[in-house]
Amino acid sequence: MKPALWLLALSWTSWVVCVAHAQTPGTRPPQKYEVLGRETLSELIAIDTTVDHGSTIAAKAVAARALANGFAQTDVTLVTPKERPDSASVVIRLRGRSSARPVLYINHLDVVPARREDWTFDPFKLTERDGWLYGRGTIDMKGQDAAVLTSLIRLKQEGFVPARDVVAAFTPDEETRSQWGVGWLLKEHRNLIDAALVVNPDGGEAALKKGRRLYVGVQTSEKIFTTFELETTDKGGHSSRPTAENPIYRLSAALTRLSKHRFPVHLTSTTRLYFERRAGIESGQVAADMRAVLRQPPDPAAVDRLSAIVETNIQMRTTCTTTMIEGGHAENALPQRARATVQCRLIPGETQDSAAAAIRTAIADPKVEIHVKTAANVAPESKPSPDIFNVVESVTHAMWPGVVVLPLMSPGASDSVFTRAVGIPSYGVDAMFDDLDDARAHGKDERIGVAAFGEDLEFTYRIMRAVSELH
Ligand SMILES: [Zn+2]
């Protein structure tokens, strides 16, 4: 009970401070900015930014809105790779009072494909129905793009001058993981987006369960993916003369052993804090188990139970799983080759080599070779620093008293991997509340709530204002 009471007390003081600071009571922005946010979202949804179309048209639309709403030409920069004219980014700068290194928002404009025939509505037209806004990219992440742009414009029009520059980059190529997005900007235009701190709304998460607001997550790290190929060969021969050396059997046996391998529990400062706080919003056995895995050493029975739940298992350890398989070359020939693709998601701090060594031990067969297919793009954890957590907690508690702020390690990948890799602490922050049991990003009938979008517009504005004052 004690920590909860303490949080409650903190939320009240924060509420007073925050309302005085932001001068807007309530959880929705002034009407004018809610309308602007909606128009921006509608425009972005209508521009197809799937990989075949690129993001240049959307980047130009973002630039045009900034220019039409008070930003000077010199503070709105469109950059286009010579080799890829369809992959432009736009960078907008809200000038601050000092030359301290800026806060950078990274926002991707591209979306994954969606087919009209698979959807109830046209995925490339924003459709409002029964309190929901439907369209490809509403939750990932054109809704957040609209919130960031609208917040920048609102700060500008209110005459707010931050302590340091706030820079927002709207980029292509996040969903395809190719080379013209944030990674390219850092390589080719570092001066344009150099920063002391990165906020990436794409990595944030705000969870609802059965209609109840559960938590606002701050992503401080993500699992690192790396892909291996397991391969075994033999001289083959006629299928009428089978031998014990059949590579398909050998590989199958190796994969069966791998399927039973469990990587050791490896908690980081992020996941320790995650389980500690998550336990406070869970109940019964799950809550007790979350506390028990934090003991040194972790309680083995609790580890077993949490390992049986996908969501908690992936927070506790590195995982590797087989995703593709091929083998053999003719119906009537013994196979000469069998190959499997194994993808791993590493806890930050572990390496490609340590994963390969663990696989080698697990498969226990020197005749199965292990090659790296996709090398790990290594990025460290950004420490769950009190500065950023205080900001997110004060805004969250002011808007939704009692909602917990959780540090998150994403099991998937985001563009923060690039900014973390060059040493910029990067945090995923967003509060577009979404149902944990009905996640539609990348899926059919992707949607956000009308109210959730309105509140995210306000949350994004308050966060942007507050982080720009951090030292
Ligand atoms: Zn995304």
Short mmCIF file of C-alpha atoms and ligand atoms in Angstrom, two decimals:
data_model
loop_
_atom_site.label_atom_id
_atom_site.label_comp_id
_atom_site.label_asym_id
_atom_site.label_seq_id
_atom_site.Cartn_x
_atom_site.Cartn_y
_atom_site.Cartn_z
CA MET A 1 0.00 0.00 0.00
CA LYS A 2 2.76 2.41 0.87
CA PRO A 3 4.16 2.94 -2.63
CA ALA A 4 0.63 3.41 -3.96
CA LEU A 5 -0.10 6.13 -1.41
CA TRP A 6 3.16 7.78 -2.21
CA LEU A 7 2.31 7.73 -5.90
CA LEU A 8 -1.08 9.23 -5.15
CA ALA A 9 0.51 12.05 -3.18
CA LEU A 10 2.95 12.66 -6.01
CA SER A 11 0.16 12.69 -8.55
CA TRP A 12 -1.66 15.46 -6.67
CA THR A 13 1.37 17.74 -6.46
CA SER A 14 2.16 17.04 -10.11
CA TRP A 15 -1.40 17.83 -11.06
CA VAL A 16 -1.19 21.30 -9.54
CA VAL A 17 2.21 21.99 -11.11
CA CYS A 18 1.22 20.65 -14.48
CA VAL A 19 -2.08 22.43 -14.88
CA ALA A 20 -0.48 25.70 -13.92
CA HIS A 21 2.27 24.97 -16.41
CA ALA A 22 0.26 23.86 -19.40
CA GLN A 23 -2.64 26.25 -18.77
CA THR A 24 -5.13 23.81 -20.20
CA PRO A 25 -7.26 21.86 -17.79
CA GLY A 26 -8.85 18.68 -19.01
CA THR A 27 -7.48 15.95 -21.17
CA ARG A 28 -8.27 17.29 -24.62
CA PRO A 29 -6.57 20.14 -26.46
CA PRO A 30 -8.34 23.39 -27.38
CA GLN A 31 -10.88 22.76 -30.15
CA LYS A 32 -8.72 24.47 -32.77
CA TYR A 33 -5.88 21.99 -32.26
CA GLU A 34 -8.14 18.98 -32.08
CA VAL A 35 -9.47 20.01 -35.51
CA LEU A 36 -5.95 20.57 -36.84
CA GLY A 37 -4.86 17.18 -35.48
CA ARG A 38 -7.76 15.44 -37.14
CA GLU A 39 -7.20 17.19 -40.49
CA THR A 40 -3.52 16.28 -40.38
CA LEU A 41 -4.31 12.64 -39.61
CA SER A 42 -6.88 12.51 -42.38
CA GLU A 43 -4.42 13.95 -44.89
CA LEU A 44 -1.66 11.54 -43.90
CA ILE A 45 -3.91 8.46 -43.99
CA ALA A 46 -5.01 9.40 -47.52
CA ILE A 47 -1.39 9.41 -48.73
CA ASP A 48 -0.33 5.83 -49.41
CA THR A 49 3.12 5.49 -47.82
CA THR A 50 3.60 1.76 -48.27
CA VAL A 51 7.00 0.68 -49.56
CA ASP A 52 6.02 0.85 -53.24
CA HIS A 53 4.94 4.48 -52.92
CA GLY A 54 7.53 5.90 -50.52
CA SER A 55 7.08 8.78 -48.11
CA THR A 56 8.11 11.86 -50.07
CA ILE A 57 4.54 13.07 -50.71
CA ALA A 58 3.72 12.70 -47.01
CA ALA A 59 6.94 14.49 -46.00
CA LYS A 60 5.98 17.39 -48.29
CA ALA A 61 2.49 17.50 -46.78
CA VAL A 62 4.01 17.72 -43.28
CA ALA A 63 6.35 20.51 -44.44
CA ALA A 64 3.46 22.42 -46.03
CA ARG A 65 1.42 22.27 -42.81
CA ALA A 66 4.34 23.54 -40.74
CA LEU A 67 4.93 26.42 -43.19
CA ALA A 68 1.23 27.30 -43.31
CA ASN A 69 1.07 27.43 -39.52
CA GLY A 70 3.87 29.76 -38.55
CA PHE A 71 7.18 27.99 -39.16
CA ALA A 72 9.83 29.83 -41.18
CA GLN A 73 11.23 28.28 -44.34
CA THR A 74 14.66 28.03 -42.67
CA ASP A 75 13.23 25.83 -39.92
CA VAL A 76 11.58 23.32 -42.24
CA THR A 77 14.05 21.19 -44.19
CA LEU A 78 13.20 18.53 -46.72
CA VAL A 79 16.07 16.13 -47.39
CA THR A 80 15.96 13.56 -50.16
CA PRO A 81 18.52 10.82 -50.84
CA LYS A 82 19.80 11.26 -54.40
CA GLU A 83 19.48 7.52 -54.97
CA ARG A 84 15.92 7.36 -53.65
CA PRO A 85 13.74 10.35 -54.57
CA ASP A 86 10.69 8.61 -53.05
CA SER A 87 12.32 8.46 -49.61
CA ALA A 88 12.46 12.04 -48.38
CA SER A 89 12.43 13.09 -44.74
CA VAL A 90 11.32 16.41 -43.34
CA VAL A 91 12.92 18.00 -40.29
CA ILE A 92 11.14 20.80 -38.40
CA ARG A 93 12.83 22.92 -35.75
CA LEU A 94 11.21 24.91 -32.97
CA ARG A 95 13.92 27.31 -31.87
CA GLY A 96 14.87 27.41 -28.19
CA ARG A 97 16.45 29.99 -25.90
CA SER A 98 19.89 28.37 -25.82
CA SER A 99 22.29 26.42 -27.96
CA ALA A 100 22.04 23.37 -25.68
CA ARG A 101 21.74 20.18 -27.74
CA PRO A 102 18.12 19.70 -28.81
CA VAL A 103 15.40 17.22 -28.03
CA LEU A 104 14.68 15.16 -31.13
CA TYR A 105 11.37 13.51 -31.98
CA ILE A 106 11.63 10.68 -34.51
CA ASN A 107 8.45 9.75 -36.35
CA HIS A 108 8.08 7.37 -39.26
CA LEU A 109 5.67 8.17 -42.08
CA ASP A 110 5.64 4.79 -43.81
CA VAL A 111 3.05 2.10 -43.17
CA VAL A 112 2.78 -1.61 -43.92
CA PRO A 113 0.59 -2.59 -46.89
CA ALA A 114 -3.18 -3.03 -46.53
CA ARG A 115 -5.55 -4.42 -49.16
CA ARG A 116 -8.96 -2.89 -49.66
CA GLU A 117 -10.57 -6.33 -50.05
CA ASP A 118 -9.24 -7.46 -46.65
CA TRP A 119 -10.67 -4.45 -44.80
CA THR A 120 -14.17 -3.36 -43.83
CA PHE A 121 -13.30 0.23 -44.87
CA ASP A 122 -10.89 1.80 -47.35
CA PRO A 123 -7.56 1.60 -45.46
CA PHE A 124 -6.34 4.80 -47.14
CA LYS A 125 -9.24 6.99 -46.12
CA LEU A 126 -9.79 8.06 -42.53
CA THR A 127 -13.23 6.75 -41.55
CA GLU A 128 -15.03 7.58 -38.32
CA ARG A 129 -17.47 4.97 -37.05
CA ASP A 130 -18.94 4.48 -33.57
CA GLY A 131 -16.24 6.42 -31.76
CA TRP A 132 -13.36 4.90 -33.73
CA LEU A 133 -11.08 6.26 -36.42
CA TYR A 134 -10.14 3.61 -38.97
CA GLY A 135 -7.25 3.74 -41.43
CA ARG A 136 -3.85 2.17 -42.12
CA GLY A 137 -1.35 3.85 -39.85
CA THR A 138 -3.80 5.28 -37.30
CA ILE A 139 -1.97 3.53 -34.43
CA ASP A 140 1.37 2.88 -36.22
CA MET A 141 2.06 5.74 -36.42
CA LYS A 142 0.30 8.44 -38.41
CA GLY A 143 -1.87 9.23 -35.38
CA GLN A 144 1.32 10.03 -33.47
CA ASP A 145 2.82 11.88 -36.46
CA ALA A 146 -0.26 14.11 -36.42
CA ALA A 147 0.06 14.58 -32.64
CA VAL A 148 3.73 15.59 -32.85
CA LEU A 149 3.17 18.01 -35.73
CA THR A 150 0.08 19.55 -34.11
CA SER A 151 1.93 19.97 -30.79
CA LEU A 152 4.87 21.69 -32.48
CA ILE A 153 2.47 24.05 -34.25
CA ARG A 154 0.55 24.71 -31.04
CA LEU A 155 3.74 25.57 -29.12
CA LYS A 156 4.86 27.83 -31.96
CA GLN A 157 1.51 29.65 -32.16
CA GLU A 158 1.37 30.06 -28.40
CA GLY A 159 4.73 31.83 -28.60
CA PHE A 160 6.41 29.19 -26.42
CA VAL A 161 10.20 29.35 -26.59
CA PRO A 162 11.71 26.15 -25.15
CA ALA A 163 14.98 26.02 -23.20
CA ARG A 164 16.55 24.28 -26.18
CA ASP A 165 15.50 23.48 -29.72
CA VAL A 166 12.82 20.88 -30.25
CA VAL A 167 13.43 19.08 -33.53
CA ALA A 168 11.03 16.65 -35.19
CA ALA A 169 12.09 14.36 -38.03
CA PHE A 170 9.42 12.65 -40.10
CA THR A 171 11.06 9.79 -41.94
CA PRO A 172 10.55 6.89 -44.35
CA ASP A 173 11.59 3.27 -44.17
CA GLU A 174 10.92 2.14 -40.63
CA GLU A 175 8.63 -0.73 -41.56
CA THR A 176 10.92 -2.13 -44.23
CA ARG A 177 14.11 -1.65 -42.22
CA SER A 178 15.96 -0.43 -45.26
CA GLN A 179 18.46 2.32 -45.31
CA TRP A 180 16.83 5.70 -45.95
CA GLY A 181 15.26 6.55 -42.60
CA VAL A 182 16.73 7.63 -39.28
CA GLY A 183 19.97 5.69 -39.88
CA TRP A 184 20.56 7.56 -43.14
CA LEU A 185 19.75 10.95 -41.57
CA LEU A 186 22.27 10.28 -38.79
CA LYS A 187 24.92 9.36 -41.33
CA GLU A 188 24.30 12.10 -43.90
CA HIS A 189 22.68 14.97 -41.96
CA ARG A 190 23.78 14.53 -38.37
CA ASN A 191 23.89 18.31 -37.80
CA LEU A 192 20.22 18.59 -38.72
CA ILE A 193 19.05 16.07 -36.15
CA ASP A 194 21.81 15.98 -33.56
CA ALA A 195 20.30 15.83 -30.07
CA ALA A 196 20.93 15.18 -26.41
CA LEU A 197 17.73 13.20 -26.05
CA VAL A 198 15.38 11.36 -28.40
CA VAL A 199 11.65 10.86 -27.97
CA ASN A 200 10.17 8.22 -30.26
CA PRO A 201 6.38 7.96 -29.96
CA ASP A 202 6.51 4.74 -32.00
CA GLY A 203 8.19 2.93 -29.12
CA GLY A 204 5.74 4.15 -26.50
CA GLU A 205 2.70 2.18 -25.47
CA ALA A 206 -0.40 2.97 -23.46
CA ALA A 207 -2.40 -0.07 -22.48
CA LEU A 208 -6.08 -0.64 -21.88
CA LYS A 209 -7.47 -3.90 -20.57
CA LYS A 210 -11.23 -4.45 -20.56
CA GLY A 211 -11.73 -0.70 -20.92
CA ARG A 212 -9.50 0.15 -17.95
CA ARG A 213 -6.39 2.30 -18.43
CA LEU A 214 -3.57 0.10 -17.20
CA TYR A 215 -0.30 1.86 -17.83
CA VAL A 216 1.68 4.30 -19.93
CA GLY A 217 4.88 2.59 -21.04
CA VAL A 218 8.19 4.33 -21.64
CA GLN A 219 10.38 2.30 -23.95
CA THR A 220 14.00 2.45 -22.79
CA SER A 221 15.34 -0.48 -24.75
CA GLU A 222 14.47 -3.06 -27.29
CA LYS A 223 15.48 -6.60 -28.00
CA ILE A 224 18.09 -6.92 -30.70
CA PHE A 225 17.34 -9.25 -33.53
CA THR A 226 19.82 -11.44 -35.31
CA THR A 227 19.17 -14.31 -37.69
CA PHE A 228 21.12 -17.54 -38.09
CA GLU A 229 21.06 -20.27 -40.67
CA LEU A 230 21.53 -23.86 -39.54
CA GLU A 231 22.75 -26.13 -42.29
CA THR A 232 23.74 -29.73 -42.66
CA THR A 233 24.79 -31.63 -45.78
CA ASP A 234 25.45 -35.16 -47.00
CA LYS A 235 26.47 -36.83 -50.25
CA GLY A 236 22.89 -38.00 -50.86
CA GLY A 237 21.99 -40.90 -53.14
CA HIS A 238 19.02 -42.93 -54.31
CA SER A 239 15.97 -42.85 -52.07
CA SER A 240 15.73 -46.64 -52.32
CA ARG A 241 18.93 -46.90 -50.26
CA PRO A 242 18.34 -44.69 -47.21
CA THR A 243 21.15 -44.10 -44.73
CA ALA A 244 21.33 -42.83 -41.17
CA GLU A 245 22.96 -39.61 -42.44
CA ASN A 246 19.80 -38.04 -43.92
CA PRO A 247 20.29 -34.26 -43.41
CA ILE A 248 16.55 -33.65 -42.97
CA TYR A 249 16.45 -36.04 -40.01
CA ARG A 250 19.68 -34.66 -38.61
CA LEU A 251 18.41 -31.08 -38.82
CA SER A 252 14.99 -32.04 -37.45
CA ALA A 253 16.56 -33.68 -34.42
CA ALA A 254 18.76 -30.61 -33.87
CA LEU A 255 15.75 -28.28 -34.11
CA THR A 256 13.78 -30.43 -31.69
CA ARG A 257 16.60 -30.08 -29.16
CA LEU A 258 16.71 -26.33 -29.82
CA SER A 259 12.94 -26.05 -29.27
CA LYS A 260 13.44 -27.34 -25.73
CA HIS A 261 16.25 -24.93 -24.92
CA ARG A 262 15.42 -22.09 -22.57
CA PHE A 263 17.83 -19.19 -22.34
CA PRO A 264 18.67 -18.17 -18.76
CA VAL A 265 16.68 -15.43 -17.07
CA HIS A 266 18.42 -12.12 -17.76
CA LEU A 267 16.80 -9.06 -16.22
CA THR A 268 18.02 -5.54 -17.02
CA SER A 269 17.44 -2.34 -15.06
CA THR A 270 14.42 -1.77 -17.33
CA THR A 271 12.81 -5.18 -16.92
CA ARG A 272 13.48 -5.28 -13.15
CA LEU A 273 11.59 -2.01 -12.75
CA TYR A 274 8.95 -3.26 -15.19
CA PHE A 275 8.18 -6.38 -13.13
CA GLU A 276 8.30 -4.41 -9.89
CA ARG A 277 5.69 -1.90 -11.10
CA ARG A 278 3.66 -4.31 -13.19
CA ALA A 279 3.20 -6.48 -10.10
CA GLY A 280 1.38 -3.51 -8.57
CA ILE A 281 -1.32 -3.58 -11.24
CA GLU A 282 -1.63 -7.37 -11.43
CA SER A 283 -3.18 -9.57 -8.78
CA GLY A 284 -2.95 -13.10 -7.35
CA GLN A 285 -0.34 -15.57 -8.55
CA VAL A 286 0.90 -13.43 -11.45
CA ALA A 287 1.65 -10.48 -9.16
CA ALA A 288 3.38 -12.78 -6.64
CA ASP A 289 5.43 -14.41 -9.43
CA MET A 290 6.54 -11.04 -10.81
CA ARG A 291 7.91 -10.16 -7.38
CA ALA A 292 9.46 -13.60 -6.96
CA VAL A 293 11.51 -13.39 -10.18
CA LEU A 294 13.13 -10.24 -8.80
CA ARG A 295 14.68 -12.20 -5.91
CA GLN A 296 18.30 -13.24 -6.07
CA PRO A 297 18.31 -15.93 -7.34
CA PRO A 298 14.84 -15.80 -8.94
CA ASP A 299 12.30 -18.28 -7.60
CA PRO A 300 12.35 -21.26 -10.04
CA ALA A 301 8.63 -22.05 -9.76
CA ALA A 302 7.76 -18.41 -10.52
CA VAL A 303 10.14 -18.48 -13.49
CA ASP A 304 8.38 -21.61 -14.79
CA ARG A 305 4.93 -20.07 -14.53
CA LEU A 306 5.95 -16.75 -16.12
CA SER A 307 7.82 -18.63 -18.87
CA ALA A 308 4.55 -20.28 -19.88
CA ILE A 309 3.06 -16.83 -20.67
CA VAL A 310 4.41 -15.41 -23.94
CA GLU A 311 4.21 -11.77 -22.78
CA THR A 312 6.29 -12.35 -19.62
CA ASN A 313 8.57 -15.02 -21.07
CA ILE A 314 9.93 -12.63 -23.70
CA GLN A 315 10.65 -9.98 -21.06
CA MET A 316 12.78 -12.38 -19.03
CA ARG A 317 15.12 -13.86 -21.59
CA THR A 318 16.59 -14.04 -25.04
CA THR A 319 14.54 -16.20 -27.39
CA CYS A 320 15.44 -17.99 -30.63
CA THR A 321 12.88 -19.64 -32.84
CA THR A 322 12.86 -21.39 -36.21
CA THR A 323 11.03 -19.37 -38.84
CA MET A 324 11.83 -21.11 -42.16
CA ILE A 325 12.97 -24.50 -43.33
CA GLU A 326 14.09 -26.04 -46.63
CA GLY A 327 15.71 -29.28 -47.68
CA GLY A 328 16.05 -31.92 -50.37
CA HIS A 329 16.03 -31.56 -54.14
CA ALA A 330 14.08 -34.47 -55.67
CA GLU A 331 11.24 -36.78 -54.76
CA ASN A 332 13.37 -39.88 -55.28
CA ALA A 333 16.74 -38.66 -54.01
CA LEU A 334 18.22 -38.65 -50.53
CA PRO A 335 18.63 -35.03 -49.52
CA GLN A 336 22.07 -33.51 -49.83
CA ARG A 337 21.20 -30.45 -47.84
CA ALA A 338 18.78 -29.19 -45.18
CA ARG A 339 18.62 -25.68 -43.89
CA ALA A 340 16.68 -23.80 -41.23
CA THR A 341 16.39 -20.11 -40.45
CA VAL A 342 16.47 -19.32 -36.75
CA GLN A 343 15.70 -15.84 -35.56
CA CYS A 344 16.83 -14.63 -32.15
CA ARG A 345 15.71 -11.65 -30.10
CA LEU A 346 18.50 -10.81 -27.70
CA ILE A 347 18.29 -9.09 -24.35
CA PRO A 348 20.45 -5.91 -24.63
CA GLY A 349 23.90 -6.76 -23.36
CA GLU A 350 23.93 -10.22 -24.96
CA THR A 351 25.65 -10.70 -28.30
CA GLN A 352 25.31 -12.53 -31.56
CA ASP A 353 28.27 -14.70 -30.51
CA SER A 354 26.76 -15.62 -27.17
CA ALA A 355 23.50 -16.59 -28.91
CA ALA A 356 25.37 -18.70 -31.50
CA ALA A 357 27.28 -20.45 -28.72
CA ALA A 358 24.03 -21.22 -26.87
CA ILE A 359 22.46 -22.63 -30.05
CA ARG A 360 25.54 -24.75 -30.69
CA THR A 361 25.33 -26.25 -27.21
CA ALA A 362 21.58 -26.79 -27.46
CA ILE A 363 21.64 -28.59 -30.81
CA ALA A 364 24.64 -30.68 -29.70
CA ASP A 365 25.61 -31.78 -33.20
CA PRO A 366 28.85 -30.54 -34.76
CA LYS A 367 27.66 -31.67 -38.19
CA VAL A 368 25.04 -28.90 -38.17
CA GLU A 369 26.77 -25.66 -39.08
CA ILE A 370 25.65 -22.25 -37.85
CA HIS A 371 26.05 -19.16 -40.06
CA VAL A 372 24.97 -15.60 -39.41
CA LYS A 373 22.25 -14.62 -41.89
CA THR A 374 21.40 -11.15 -40.53
CA ALA A 375 23.92 -9.55 -38.22
CA ALA A 376 22.78 -7.93 -34.98
CA ASN A 377 22.42 -4.15 -35.02
CA VAL A 378 23.59 -3.61 -31.47
CA ALA A 379 22.16 -0.81 -29.34
CA PRO A 380 22.46 -0.34 -25.59
CA GLU A 381 19.61 0.16 -23.16
CA SER A 382 18.84 3.83 -22.39
CA LYS A 383 18.84 3.93 -18.60
CA PRO A 384 15.40 4.52 -17.09
CA SER A 385 16.52 7.96 -15.92
CA PRO A 386 14.45 9.74 -13.25
CA ASP A 387 14.35 12.91 -15.39
CA ILE A 388 12.32 11.47 -18.21
CA PHE A 389 10.23 9.31 -15.86
CA ASN A 390 9.35 12.31 -13.70
CA VAL A 391 8.12 14.17 -16.77
CA VAL A 392 6.03 11.28 -18.05
CA GLU A 393 4.66 10.53 -14.59
CA SER A 394 3.69 14.11 -13.89
CA VAL A 395 1.84 14.46 -17.21
CA THR A 396 0.26 10.99 -16.95
CA HIS A 397 -0.91 11.45 -13.37
CA ALA A 398 -2.31 14.89 -14.16
CA MET A 399 -4.35 13.53 -17.05
CA TRP A 400 -5.26 10.10 -15.65
CA PRO A 401 -4.72 9.88 -11.89
CA GLY A 402 -3.71 6.40 -10.80
CA VAL A 403 -2.30 5.23 -14.13
CA VAL A 404 1.15 3.69 -13.64
CA VAL A 405 4.18 4.57 -15.78
CA LEU A 406 6.14 1.45 -16.73
CA PRO A 407 9.59 1.22 -18.29
CA LEU A 408 9.46 -1.07 -21.33
CA MET A 409 11.82 -3.22 -23.28
CA SER A 410 10.16 -3.75 -26.67
CA PRO A 411 10.35 -7.30 -27.95
CA GLY A 412 10.32 -5.89 -31.49
CA ALA A 413 12.46 -3.24 -33.17
CA SER A 414 12.05 0.53 -33.64
CA ASP A 415 14.10 3.34 -35.13
CA SER A 416 15.48 4.11 -31.66
CA VAL A 417 18.05 1.40 -32.35
CA PHE A 418 19.85 3.92 -34.61
CA THR A 419 19.86 6.82 -32.16
CA ARG A 420 20.84 4.59 -29.21
CA ALA A 421 23.65 3.08 -31.27
CA VAL A 422 25.23 6.54 -31.71
CA GLY A 423 24.93 7.21 -27.98
CA ILE A 424 21.79 9.35 -27.75
CA PRO A 425 19.53 8.23 -24.88
CA SER A 426 16.21 7.43 -26.57
CA TYR A 427 12.81 6.90 -25.03
CA GLY A 428 9.58 5.65 -26.53
CA VAL A 429 6.82 7.87 -25.16
CA ASP A 430 3.21 7.92 -26.29
CA ALA A 431 -0.24 7.68 -24.76
CA MET A 432 -2.56 6.59 -27.56
CA PHE A 433 -4.45 4.17 -25.31
CA ASP A 434 -5.01 0.89 -27.07
CA ASP A 435 -6.54 -2.42 -26.02
CA LEU A 436 -3.88 -5.01 -25.18
CA ASP A 437 -6.24 -7.79 -26.28
CA ASP A 438 -7.16 -6.16 -29.61
CA ALA A 439 -3.87 -4.94 -31.10
CA ARG A 440 -4.40 -4.01 -34.75
CA ALA A 441 -1.12 -2.41 -35.78
CA HIS A 442 -0.10 -3.95 -39.14
CA GLY A 443 -3.46 -5.79 -39.19
CA LYS A 444 -7.00 -5.56 -40.51
CA ASP A 445 -9.19 -2.54 -39.65
CA GLU A 446 -6.43 -0.72 -37.78
CA ARG A 447 -8.03 1.94 -35.60
CA ILE A 448 -7.76 4.36 -32.70
CA GLY A 449 -10.48 5.75 -30.46
CA VAL A 450 -11.68 9.29 -31.23
CA ALA A 451 -11.25 10.18 -27.56
CA ALA A 452 -7.89 8.38 -27.32
CA PHE A 453 -6.62 10.45 -30.26
CA GLY A 454 -7.86 13.71 -28.70
CA GLU A 455 -6.13 12.83 -25.44
CA ASP A 456 -2.93 11.81 -27.20
CA LEU A 457 -2.86 15.24 -28.88
CA GLU A 458 -2.95 16.84 -25.43
CA PHE A 459 -0.49 14.35 -23.86
CA THR A 460 2.03 14.81 -26.68
CA TYR A 461 1.84 18.59 -26.33
CA ARG A 462 2.41 18.49 -22.57
CA ILE A 463 5.28 16.02 -22.86
CA MET A 464 6.95 18.03 -25.62
CA ARG A 465 6.70 21.18 -23.57
CA ALA A 466 8.07 19.52 -20.44
CA VAL A 467 10.98 17.58 -22.03
CA SER A 468 12.18 20.71 -23.79
CA GLU A 469 12.80 22.21 -20.33
CA LEU A 470 14.86 19.24 -19.06
CA HIS A 471 18.54 19.81 -18.49
ZN ZN B 1 5.74 1.91 -36.14
#
